[in-house]
Amino acid sequence: MNSRTMTGRLLTLSPIGLIACWISFGAAMGFPESGDHGAMVAGMSENAVATKWLMGLAMLFIVLLIGGLAGLRSSMAGGSGSDYATLGIIVIAMSATFSFGEIAAFIVAAEVGAAGDTARAMTLYLAGNGIGATSSAGILLGMAILGYAVYIQKNFHPIIAVILIVTGLFGAGMALYDYGSPLMPIGFIGMTIGIASIGVSTLRSSD
């Protein structure tokens, strides 16, 4: 298996796996309103084991995503969009590191809540939520920058670039404005479609 095949597989599977973890996390709790902090803490506390495993898997898929993006950056080296690709991926990687704080806070909040300490669980959850808002804004901004790199280098279909730019900018703004908004998933769905499409295209070109 060559490096392009590895990059393609990582870019295809990691965003799909990541969004599947978050959807499963919501399903395990009965899809409470994300802006209702009390309902979120109650759902996490009642499903502490599921929270721990699903958030742990999400961390794994984030690591795989960064690996895939590193491979994408290498494949774009020397092109007209390579500098923007590097900038975007650096922003994504740095922001993803902070997102581990959100995940860790959620796991601990679920365990503390399951033990009956609702007040401390709420504090941990709110701390994680604050970290998540800023880290998600950074990740989606990085995706928009990466989309611009793809657009000017023209190494993938321009629709992919437009999806990453539009949904990335929208999601970054929404994360900072109202992280609990029901519109927030638009950014992550766009990211999933855009990055997975790049992965599929990379796999096809490596055959």
CSV table of C-alpha atoms in Angstrom, one decimal:
chain,number,residue,atom,x,y,z
A,1,MET,CA,0.0,0.0,0.0
A,2,ASN,CA,1.6,3.3,-1.1
A,3,SER,CA,1.3,6.6,0.7
A,4,ARG,CA,-1.5,8.0,-1.5
A,5,THR,CA,-3.6,4.9,-0.8
A,6,MET,CA,-3.0,5.4,2.9
A,7,THR,CA,-3.8,9.1,2.7
A,8,GLY,CA,-7.0,8.3,0.8
A,9,ARG,CA,-8.2,5.7,3.2
A,10,LEU,CA,-7.5,8.0,6.2
A,11,LEU,CA,-9.3,10.9,4.6
A,12,THR,CA,-12.3,8.8,3.7
A,13,LEU,CA,-12.8,6.8,6.9
A,14,SER,CA,-11.7,9.3,9.6
A,15,PRO,CA,-14.3,12.1,9.1
A,16,ILE,CA,-17.1,9.5,8.6
A,17,GLY,CA,-16.0,7.7,11.8
A,18,LEU,CA,-15.8,10.9,13.7
A,19,ILE,CA,-19.2,12.2,12.8
A,20,ALA,CA,-20.7,8.7,13.4
A,21,CYS,CA,-19.2,8.8,17.0
A,22,TRP,CA,-20.9,12.1,17.7
A,23,ILE,CA,-24.3,11.0,16.2
A,24,SER,CA,-24.1,7.8,18.3
A,25,PHE,CA,-23.3,9.9,21.3
A,26,GLY,CA,-26.4,11.9,20.8
A,27,ALA,CA,-28.5,8.8,20.1
A,28,ALA,CA,-27.3,7.2,23.3
A,29,MET,CA,-28.6,10.2,25.2
A,30,GLY,CA,-31.9,10.4,23.3
A,31,PHE,CA,-30.8,13.4,21.2
A,32,PRO,CA,-31.3,16.1,23.9
A,33,GLU,CA,-31.2,19.7,22.8
A,34,SER,CA,-27.5,20.6,22.7
A,35,GLY,CA,-28.3,24.1,24.1
A,36,ASP,CA,-30.0,22.5,27.1
A,37,HIS,CA,-27.0,22.0,29.4
A,38,GLY,CA,-29.1,20.2,32.1
A,39,ALA,CA,-30.4,17.7,29.7
A,40,MET,CA,-27.0,17.1,28.2
A,41,VAL,CA,-25.4,16.5,31.6
A,42,ALA,CA,-28.3,14.2,32.7
A,43,GLY,CA,-27.9,12.2,29.4
A,44,MET,CA,-24.2,11.9,29.8
A,45,SER,CA,-24.5,10.8,33.4
A,46,GLU,CA,-27.0,8.2,32.6
A,47,ASN,CA,-24.8,6.8,29.8
A,48,ALA,CA,-21.4,7.3,31.3
A,49,VAL,CA,-20.0,4.1,29.8
A,50,ALA,CA,-21.2,4.9,26.3
A,51,THR,CA,-19.9,8.5,26.7
A,52,LYS,CA,-16.5,7.1,27.6
A,53,TRP,CA,-16.2,4.7,24.7
A,54,LEU,CA,-17.7,7.0,22.0
A,55,MET,CA,-15.6,10.0,23.0
A,56,GLY,CA,-12.5,7.7,23.1
A,57,LEU,CA,-13.3,6.6,19.6
A,58,ALA,CA,-13.8,10.2,18.5
A,59,MET,CA,-10.3,11.0,19.8
A,60,LEU,CA,-8.9,8.1,17.7
A,61,PHE,CA,-10.6,9.3,14.5
A,62,ILE,CA,-9.3,12.9,15.1
A,63,VAL,CA,-5.8,11.5,15.2
A,64,LEU,CA,-6.4,9.5,12.0
A,65,LEU,CA,-7.8,12.6,10.4
A,66,ILE,CA,-4.7,14.7,11.2
A,67,GLY,CA,-2.6,11.9,9.7
A,68,GLY,CA,-4.6,11.9,6.5
A,69,LEU,CA,-4.4,15.7,6.3
A,70,ALA,CA,-0.6,15.5,6.7
A,71,GLY,CA,-0.5,13.1,3.7
A,72,LEU,CA,-2.7,15.5,1.7
A,73,ARG,CA,-0.4,18.4,2.5
A,74,SER,CA,2.6,16.4,1.2
A,75,SER,CA,0.7,15.6,-2.0
A,76,MET,CA,0.1,19.3,-2.5
A,77,ALA,CA,3.7,20.4,-1.9
A,78,GLY,CA,5.1,22.7,-4.6
A,79,GLY,CA,1.6,23.6,-5.9
A,80,SER,CA,0.0,27.0,-6.0
A,81,GLY,CA,-2.1,26.1,-3.0
A,82,SER,CA,0.6,24.4,-0.9
A,83,ASP,CA,1.2,27.3,1.5
A,84,TYR,CA,-2.5,27.7,2.2
A,85,ALA,CA,-2.8,24.0,2.7
A,86,THR,CA,0.0,24.0,5.2
A,87,LEU,CA,-1.6,27.0,7.1
A,88,GLY,CA,-5.0,25.3,7.1
A,89,ILE,CA,-3.7,22.0,8.3
A,90,ILE,CA,-1.7,23.7,11.1
A,91,VAL,CA,-4.8,25.5,12.3
A,92,ILE,CA,-6.8,22.3,12.2
A,93,ALA,CA,-4.1,20.3,14.1
A,94,MET,CA,-3.6,22.9,16.8
A,95,SER,CA,-7.4,23.3,17.3
A,96,ALA,CA,-7.9,19.5,17.3
A,97,THR,CA,-5.4,19.3,20.1
A,98,PHE,CA,-7.6,21.6,22.2
A,99,SER,CA,-10.7,19.5,21.3
A,100,PHE,CA,-9.2,16.7,23.3
A,101,GLY,CA,-9.8,18.9,26.3
A,102,GLU,CA,-13.5,19.0,25.4
A,103,ILE,CA,-13.6,15.2,25.1
A,104,ALA,CA,-11.8,14.6,28.3
A,105,ALA,CA,-14.1,17.1,30.2
A,106,PHE,CA,-17.1,15.3,28.8
A,107,ILE,CA,-15.8,11.9,29.9
A,108,VAL,CA,-15.1,13.1,33.4
A,109,ALA,CA,-18.4,15.0,33.6
A,110,ALA,CA,-20.2,11.8,32.7
A,111,GLU,CA,-18.4,9.8,35.4
A,112,VAL,CA,-18.9,12.4,38.1
A,113,GLY,CA,-22.5,12.8,37.2
A,114,ALA,CA,-23.0,9.0,37.3
A,115,ALA,CA,-21.6,9.1,40.8
A,116,GLY,CA,-24.3,11.6,41.8
A,117,ASP,CA,-22.3,14.9,41.9
A,118,THR,CA,-24.4,16.8,39.4
A,119,ALA,CA,-23.1,20.3,40.3
A,120,ARG,CA,-19.5,19.3,39.6
A,121,ALA,CA,-20.5,17.4,36.5
A,122,MET,CA,-22.2,20.6,35.2
A,123,THR,CA,-19.1,22.6,35.8
A,124,LEU,CA,-16.9,20.1,33.9
A,125,TYR,CA,-19.4,20.0,31.1
A,126,LEU,CA,-19.6,23.8,30.7
A,127,ALA,CA,-15.8,24.0,30.7
A,128,GLY,CA,-15.6,21.3,28.0
A,129,ASN,CA,-18.3,23.2,26.1
A,130,GLY,CA,-16.3,26.4,26.2
A,131,ILE,CA,-13.2,24.6,24.9
A,132,GLY,CA,-15.3,22.8,22.3
A,133,ALA,CA,-16.7,26.1,20.9
A,134,THR,CA,-13.2,27.6,20.3
A,135,SER,CA,-11.6,24.4,19.1
A,136,SER,CA,-14.5,23.7,16.7
A,137,ALA,CA,-14.2,27.2,15.3
A,138,GLY,CA,-10.5,26.7,14.7
A,139,ILE,CA,-11.0,23.3,13.0
A,140,LEU,CA,-13.7,24.6,10.7
A,141,LEU,CA,-11.7,27.8,9.9
A,142,GLY,CA,-8.8,25.5,9.0
A,143,MET,CA,-11.1,23.5,6.8
A,144,ALA,CA,-12.1,26.7,5.0
A,145,ILE,CA,-8.5,27.6,4.4
A,146,LEU,CA,-7.8,24.1,3.1
A,147,GLY,CA,-10.8,24.5,0.8
A,148,TYR,CA,-9.3,27.7,-0.6
A,149,ALA,CA,-6.0,25.8,-1.1
A,150,VAL,CA,-7.8,23.1,-3.1
A,151,TYR,CA,-9.6,25.8,-5.1
A,152,ILE,CA,-6.5,27.6,-6.3
A,153,GLN,CA,-4.5,24.5,-6.8
A,154,LYS,CA,-7.3,22.8,-8.7
A,155,ASN,CA,-6.2,19.3,-7.6
A,156,PHE,CA,-9.7,18.2,-6.7
A,157,HIS,CA,-13.2,19.1,-8.0
A,158,PRO,CA,-14.0,22.8,-7.3
A,159,ILE,CA,-17.3,21.8,-5.7
A,160,ILE,CA,-15.3,20.1,-2.9
A,161,ALA,CA,-13.4,23.3,-2.3
A,162,VAL,CA,-16.6,25.4,-2.3
A,163,ILE,CA,-18.2,23.0,0.3
A,164,LEU,CA,-15.2,23.2,2.6
A,165,ILE,CA,-15.0,27.0,2.3
A,166,VAL,CA,-18.7,27.8,2.7
A,167,THR,CA,-19.6,25.3,5.5
A,168,GLY,CA,-16.2,25.9,7.2
A,169,LEU,CA,-16.7,29.6,7.5
A,170,PHE,CA,-20.4,29.2,8.5
A,171,GLY,CA,-19.5,26.6,11.1
A,172,ALA,CA,-16.6,28.6,12.5
A,173,GLY,CA,-18.9,31.7,12.9
A,174,MET,CA,-21.7,29.6,14.4
A,175,ALA,CA,-19.4,27.9,16.9
A,176,LEU,CA,-18.3,31.3,18.3
A,177,TYR,CA,-21.8,32.8,18.2
A,178,ASP,CA,-23.9,29.8,19.5
A,179,TYR,CA,-22.1,26.5,19.9
A,180,GLY,CA,-25.4,24.9,21.0
A,181,SER,CA,-27.3,25.9,17.9
A,182,PRO,CA,-29.1,23.2,15.9
A,183,LEU,CA,-27.4,24.7,12.8
A,184,MET,CA,-23.9,23.8,14.2
A,185,PRO,CA,-23.9,20.4,12.5
A,186,ILE,CA,-23.9,22.0,9.1
A,187,GLY,CA,-20.3,22.8,9.4
A,188,PHE,CA,-19.3,19.3,10.5
A,189,ILE,CA,-21.5,17.7,7.8
A,190,GLY,CA,-19.8,19.9,5.2
A,191,MET,CA,-16.4,19.0,6.6
A,192,THR,CA,-17.3,15.3,6.4
A,193,ILE,CA,-18.5,15.5,2.8
A,194,GLY,CA,-15.6,17.6,1.7
A,195,ILE,CA,-12.8,15.6,3.3
A,196,ALA,CA,-14.3,12.2,2.5
A,197,SER,CA,-14.7,13.3,-1.1
A,198,ILE,CA,-11.0,14.2,-1.2
A,199,GLY,CA,-10.2,10.8,0.2
A,200,VAL,CA,-12.2,9.0,-2.4
A,201,SER,CA,-10.7,11.1,-5.2
A,202,THR,CA,-7.2,10.3,-3.8
A,203,LEU,CA,-8.0,6.6,-3.7
A,204,ARG,CA,-9.2,6.6,-7.3
A,205,SER,CA,-6.1,8.4,-8.5
A,206,SER,CA,-3.8,6.0,-6.7
A,207,ASP,CA,-5.2,3.0,-8.6
